[in-house]
Amino acid sequence: MSRILIVEDEESIADLEKDYLELSGFDVEIEHRGDVGLKRALTEDVDLVILDLMLPEMDGFDICREIRAQKNTPVIMVSAKKDDIDKIRGLGLGADDYMTKPFSPSELVARVKAHLARYERLIGTGVQENDIVEIRGIKIDKTARRVWINGEEKNFTTKEFDLLTFLAQNPNRVFTKDELFREIWDMESVGDIATVTVHIKKIREKIEYNTAKPQYIETIWGVGYRFKV
Ligand code: CA
């Protein structure tokens, strides 16, 4: 069953949309807050998002931009103002469709079905989702070589990215600095195992809330490092 997330702060509208979509056989979730809506769209298994423009904490412009930066989930944006719809189109945020409130619920259902069908065709014709590794608030897009920490994108150098990805893909295993150096740096490269220590320090500064008490990459004294799950 397709799962729809409605991000809408007006309860009566959200409930109406939900009722109609459920009657059509969809599994529907409602979120009233913008920032939480974004988080859920990114972390939960959602097949389509119906996104209101004006929302508490974070508006639909930013939410749409963020979803599109990370996922291909279809987004239908809704707004009470026709002007806003023109503005959204002009911004090129990557929304798949736009609707002006009030709209008829059956029109919404029809568009939801159309976008889900189109998206499934897209997936089916070989447009692959990126290769993603996700662990407790860290999201690594291996295809695009991008990293988000709690939804916020951080920049990593090539080796930092390789090292973080390698550890995250092999969680709960302890690696010695030697092993990591051999894995990430080819033997001809200049440097020694101290390079590993330096890179771990830089990665921690980007991913850890408190580098003195790392929550992700643990130091196993006298041995090496381990990515904790
Ligand atoms: Ca609103």
PDB file of N, CA and C in Angstrom, residues 135-136 163-164 166-177 179-180 196 200 204 207-208 214-221 223-229:
ATOM      1  N   ILE A 135      22.756   5.731   9.191  1.00  0.00           N
ATOM      2  CA  ILE A 135      22.915   5.232  10.559  1.00  0.00           C
ATOM      3  C   ILE A 135      22.685   6.375  11.535  1.00  0.00           C
ATOM      4  N   ARG A 136      21.710   6.216  12.392  1.00  0.00           N
ATOM      5  CA  ARG A 136      21.462   7.174  13.471  1.00  0.00           C
ATOM      6  C   ARG A 136      21.772   8.621  13.114  1.00  0.00           C
ATOM      7  N   LEU A 163      36.822   7.303   4.317  1.00  0.00           N
ATOM      8  CA  LEU A 163      37.046   6.699   5.635  1.00  0.00           C
ATOM      9  C   LEU A 163      35.736   6.584   6.417  1.00  0.00           C
ATOM     10  N   LEU A 164      34.966   7.667   6.428  1.00  0.00           N
ATOM     11  CA  LEU A 164      33.679   7.643   7.127  1.00  0.00           C
ATOM     12  C   LEU A 164      32.765   6.569   6.526  1.00  0.00           C
ATOM     13  N   PHE A 166      33.552   3.902   4.782  1.00  0.00           N
ATOM     14  CA  PHE A 166      34.060   2.553   5.050  1.00  0.00           C
ATOM     15  C   PHE A 166      33.687   2.104   6.473  1.00  0.00           C
ATOM     16  N   LEU A 167      33.901   2.991   7.441  1.00  0.00           N
ATOM     17  CA  LEU A 167      33.580   2.636   8.834  1.00  0.00           C
ATOM     18  C   LEU A 167      32.073   2.432   9.013  1.00  0.00           C
ATOM     19  N   ALA A 168      31.284   3.328   8.420  1.00  0.00           N
ATOM     20  CA  ALA A 168      29.825   3.250   8.583  1.00  0.00           C
ATOM     21  C   ALA A 168      29.253   1.999   7.923  1.00  0.00           C
ATOM     22  N   GLN A 169      29.933   1.525   6.887  1.00  0.00           N
ATOM     23  CA  GLN A 169      29.440   0.324   6.200  1.00  0.00           C
ATOM     24  C   GLN A 169      29.898  -0.959   6.880  1.00  0.00           C
ATOM     25  N   ASN A 170      30.822  -0.810   7.819  1.00  0.00           N
ATOM     26  CA  ASN A 170      31.305  -1.970   8.567  1.00  0.00           C
ATOM     27  C   ASN A 170      31.172  -1.704  10.061  1.00  0.00           C
ATOM     28  N   PRO A 171      29.943  -1.452  10.513  1.00  0.00           N
ATOM     29  CA  PRO A 171      29.759  -1.037  11.904  1.00  0.00           C
ATOM     30  C   PRO A 171      30.103  -2.150  12.890  1.00  0.00           C
ATOM     31  N   ASN A 172      30.446  -1.706  14.081  1.00  0.00           N
ATOM     32  CA  ASN A 172      30.751  -2.629  15.192  1.00  0.00           C
ATOM     33  C   ASN A 172      31.966  -3.518  14.953  1.00  0.00           C
ATOM     34  N   ARG A 173      32.750  -3.181  13.952  1.00  0.00           N
ATOM     35  CA  ARG A 173      33.994  -3.919  13.750  1.00  0.00           C
ATOM     36  C   ARG A 173      35.141  -2.995  14.090  1.00  0.00           C
ATOM     37  N   VAL A 174      36.123  -3.517  14.809  1.00  0.00           N
ATOM     38  CA  VAL A 174      37.280  -2.699  15.150  1.00  0.00           C
ATOM     39  C   VAL A 174      38.328  -2.828  14.050  1.00  0.00           C
ATOM     40  N   PHE A 175      38.791  -1.681  13.583  1.00  0.00           N
ATOM     41  CA  PHE A 175      39.855  -1.678  12.580  1.00  0.00           C
ATOM     42  C   PHE A 175      41.083  -1.005  13.171  1.00  0.00           C
ATOM     43  N   THR A 176      42.257  -1.579  12.920  1.00  0.00           N
ATOM     44  CA  THR A 176      43.480  -0.914  13.360  1.00  0.00           C
ATOM     45  C   THR A 176      43.767   0.238  12.400  1.00  0.00           C
ATOM     46  N   LYS A 177      44.601   1.161  12.857  1.00  0.00           N
ATOM     47  CA  LYS A 177      44.974   2.280  11.980  1.00  0.00           C
ATOM     48  C   LYS A 177      45.660   1.756  10.727  1.00  0.00           C
ATOM     49  N   GLU A 179      45.105  -1.082   9.192  1.00  0.00           N
ATOM     50  CA  GLU A 179      44.081  -1.604   8.282  1.00  0.00           C
ATOM     51  C   GLU A 179      43.360  -0.464   7.561  1.00  0.00           C
ATOM     52  N   LEU A 180      43.044   0.565   8.317  1.00  0.00           N
ATOM     53  CA  LEU A 180      42.333   1.696   7.714  1.00  0.00           C
ATOM     54  C   LEU A 180      43.218   2.413   6.702  1.00  0.00           C
ATOM     55  N   VAL A 196      45.675   8.607   9.523  1.00  0.00           N
ATOM     56  CA  VAL A 196      44.358   8.080   9.908  1.00  0.00           C
ATOM     57  C   VAL A 196      43.829   8.850  11.116  1.00  0.00           C
ATOM     58  N   ILE A 200      40.414  10.980  11.305  1.00  0.00           N
ATOM     59  CA  ILE A 200      39.346  10.641  12.260  1.00  0.00           C
ATOM     60  C   ILE A 200      38.970  11.892  13.058  1.00  0.00           C
ATOM     61  N   ARG A 204      35.302  13.559  13.095  1.00  0.00           N
ATOM     62  CA  ARG A 204      34.561  13.735  14.355  1.00  0.00           C
ATOM     63  C   ARG A 204      34.091  15.168  14.530  1.00  0.00           C
ATOM     64  N   ILE A 207      30.898  15.283  12.551  1.00  0.00           N
ATOM     65  CA  ILE A 207      29.735  14.425  12.821  1.00  0.00           C
ATOM     66  C   ILE A 207      29.345  14.343  14.283  1.00  0.00           C
ATOM     67  N   GLU A 208      30.273  14.624  15.171  1.00  0.00           N
ATOM     68  CA  GLU A 208      29.981  14.418  16.589  1.00  0.00           C
ATOM     69  C   GLU A 208      29.437  15.695  17.230  1.00  0.00           C
ATOM     70  N   PRO A 214      32.671  10.791  21.693  1.00  0.00           N
ATOM     71  CA  PRO A 214      32.136  10.427  20.370  1.00  0.00           C
ATOM     72  C   PRO A 214      31.003   9.408  20.451  1.00  0.00           C
ATOM     73  N   GLN A 215      29.935   9.692  19.707  1.00  0.00           N
ATOM     74  CA  GLN A 215      28.787   8.785  19.673  1.00  0.00           C
ATOM     75  C   GLN A 215      28.858   7.831  18.482  1.00  0.00           C
ATOM     76  N   TYR A 216      29.688   8.176  17.524  1.00  0.00           N
ATOM     77  CA  TYR A 216      29.736   7.363  16.300  1.00  0.00           C
ATOM     78  C   TYR A 216      31.043   6.574  16.192  1.00  0.00           C
ATOM     79  N   ILE A 217      32.146   7.289  16.034  1.00  0.00           N
ATOM     80  CA  ILE A 217      33.417   6.581  15.872  1.00  0.00           C
ATOM     81  C   ILE A 217      34.126   6.527  17.226  1.00  0.00           C
ATOM     82  N   GLU A 218      34.205   5.325  17.761  1.00  0.00           N
ATOM     83  CA  GLU A 218      34.844   5.117  19.055  1.00  0.00           C
ATOM     84  C   GLU A 218      36.329   4.821  18.883  1.00  0.00           C
ATOM     85  N   THR A 219      37.112   5.287  19.833  1.00  0.00           N
ATOM     86  CA  THR A 219      38.518   4.893  19.869  1.00  0.00           C
ATOM     87  C   THR A 219      38.627   3.674  20.765  1.00  0.00           C
ATOM     88  N   ILE A 220      39.199   2.614  20.227  1.00  0.00           N
ATOM     89  CA  ILE A 220      39.468   1.438  21.050  1.00  0.00           C
ATOM     90  C   ILE A 220      40.948   1.508  21.377  1.00  0.00           C
ATOM     91  N   TRP A 221      41.252   1.920  22.593  1.00  0.00           N
ATOM     92  CA  TRP A 221      42.635   2.237  22.942  1.00  0.00           C
ATOM     93  C   TRP A 221      43.580   1.083  22.677  1.00  0.00           C
ATOM     94  N   VAL A 223      44.161  -0.308  19.988  1.00  0.00           N
ATOM     95  CA  VAL A 223      43.780  -1.134  18.854  1.00  0.00           C
ATOM     96  C   VAL A 223      43.454  -0.280  17.626  1.00  0.00           C
ATOM     97  N   GLY A 224      42.412   0.504  17.715  1.00  0.00           N
ATOM     98  CA  GLY A 224      42.031   1.303  16.544  1.00  0.00           C
ATOM     99  C   GLY A 224      40.681   1.977  16.740  1.00  0.00           C
ATOM    100  N   TYR A 225      39.831   1.847  15.721  1.00  0.00           N
ATOM    101  CA  TYR A 225      38.539   2.539  15.750  1.00  0.00           C
ATOM    102  C   TYR A 225      37.394   1.608  15.403  1.00  0.00           C
ATOM    103  N   ARG A 226      36.243   2.011  15.874  1.00  0.00           N
ATOM    104  CA  ARG A 226      35.042   1.235  15.578  1.00  0.00           C
ATOM    105  C   ARG A 226      33.870   2.192  15.389  1.00  0.00           C
ATOM    106  N   PHE A 227      33.073   1.947  14.370  1.00  0.00           N
ATOM    107  CA  PHE A 227      31.850   2.737  14.184  1.00  0.00           C
ATOM    108  C   PHE A 227      30.746   2.038  14.979  1.00  0.00           C
ATOM    109  N   LYS A 228      30.238   2.756  15.954  1.00  0.00           N
ATOM    110  CA  LYS A 228      29.262   2.193  16.888  1.00  0.00           C
ATOM    111  C   LYS A 228      27.852   2.330  16.322  1.00  0.00           C
ATOM    112  N   VAL A 229      27.057   1.283  16.418  1.00  0.00           N
ATOM    113  CA  VAL A 229      25.662   1.378  15.963  1.00  0.00           C
ATOM    114  C   VAL A 229      24.736   1.382  17.174  1.00  0.00           C
TER     115      VAL A 229
END
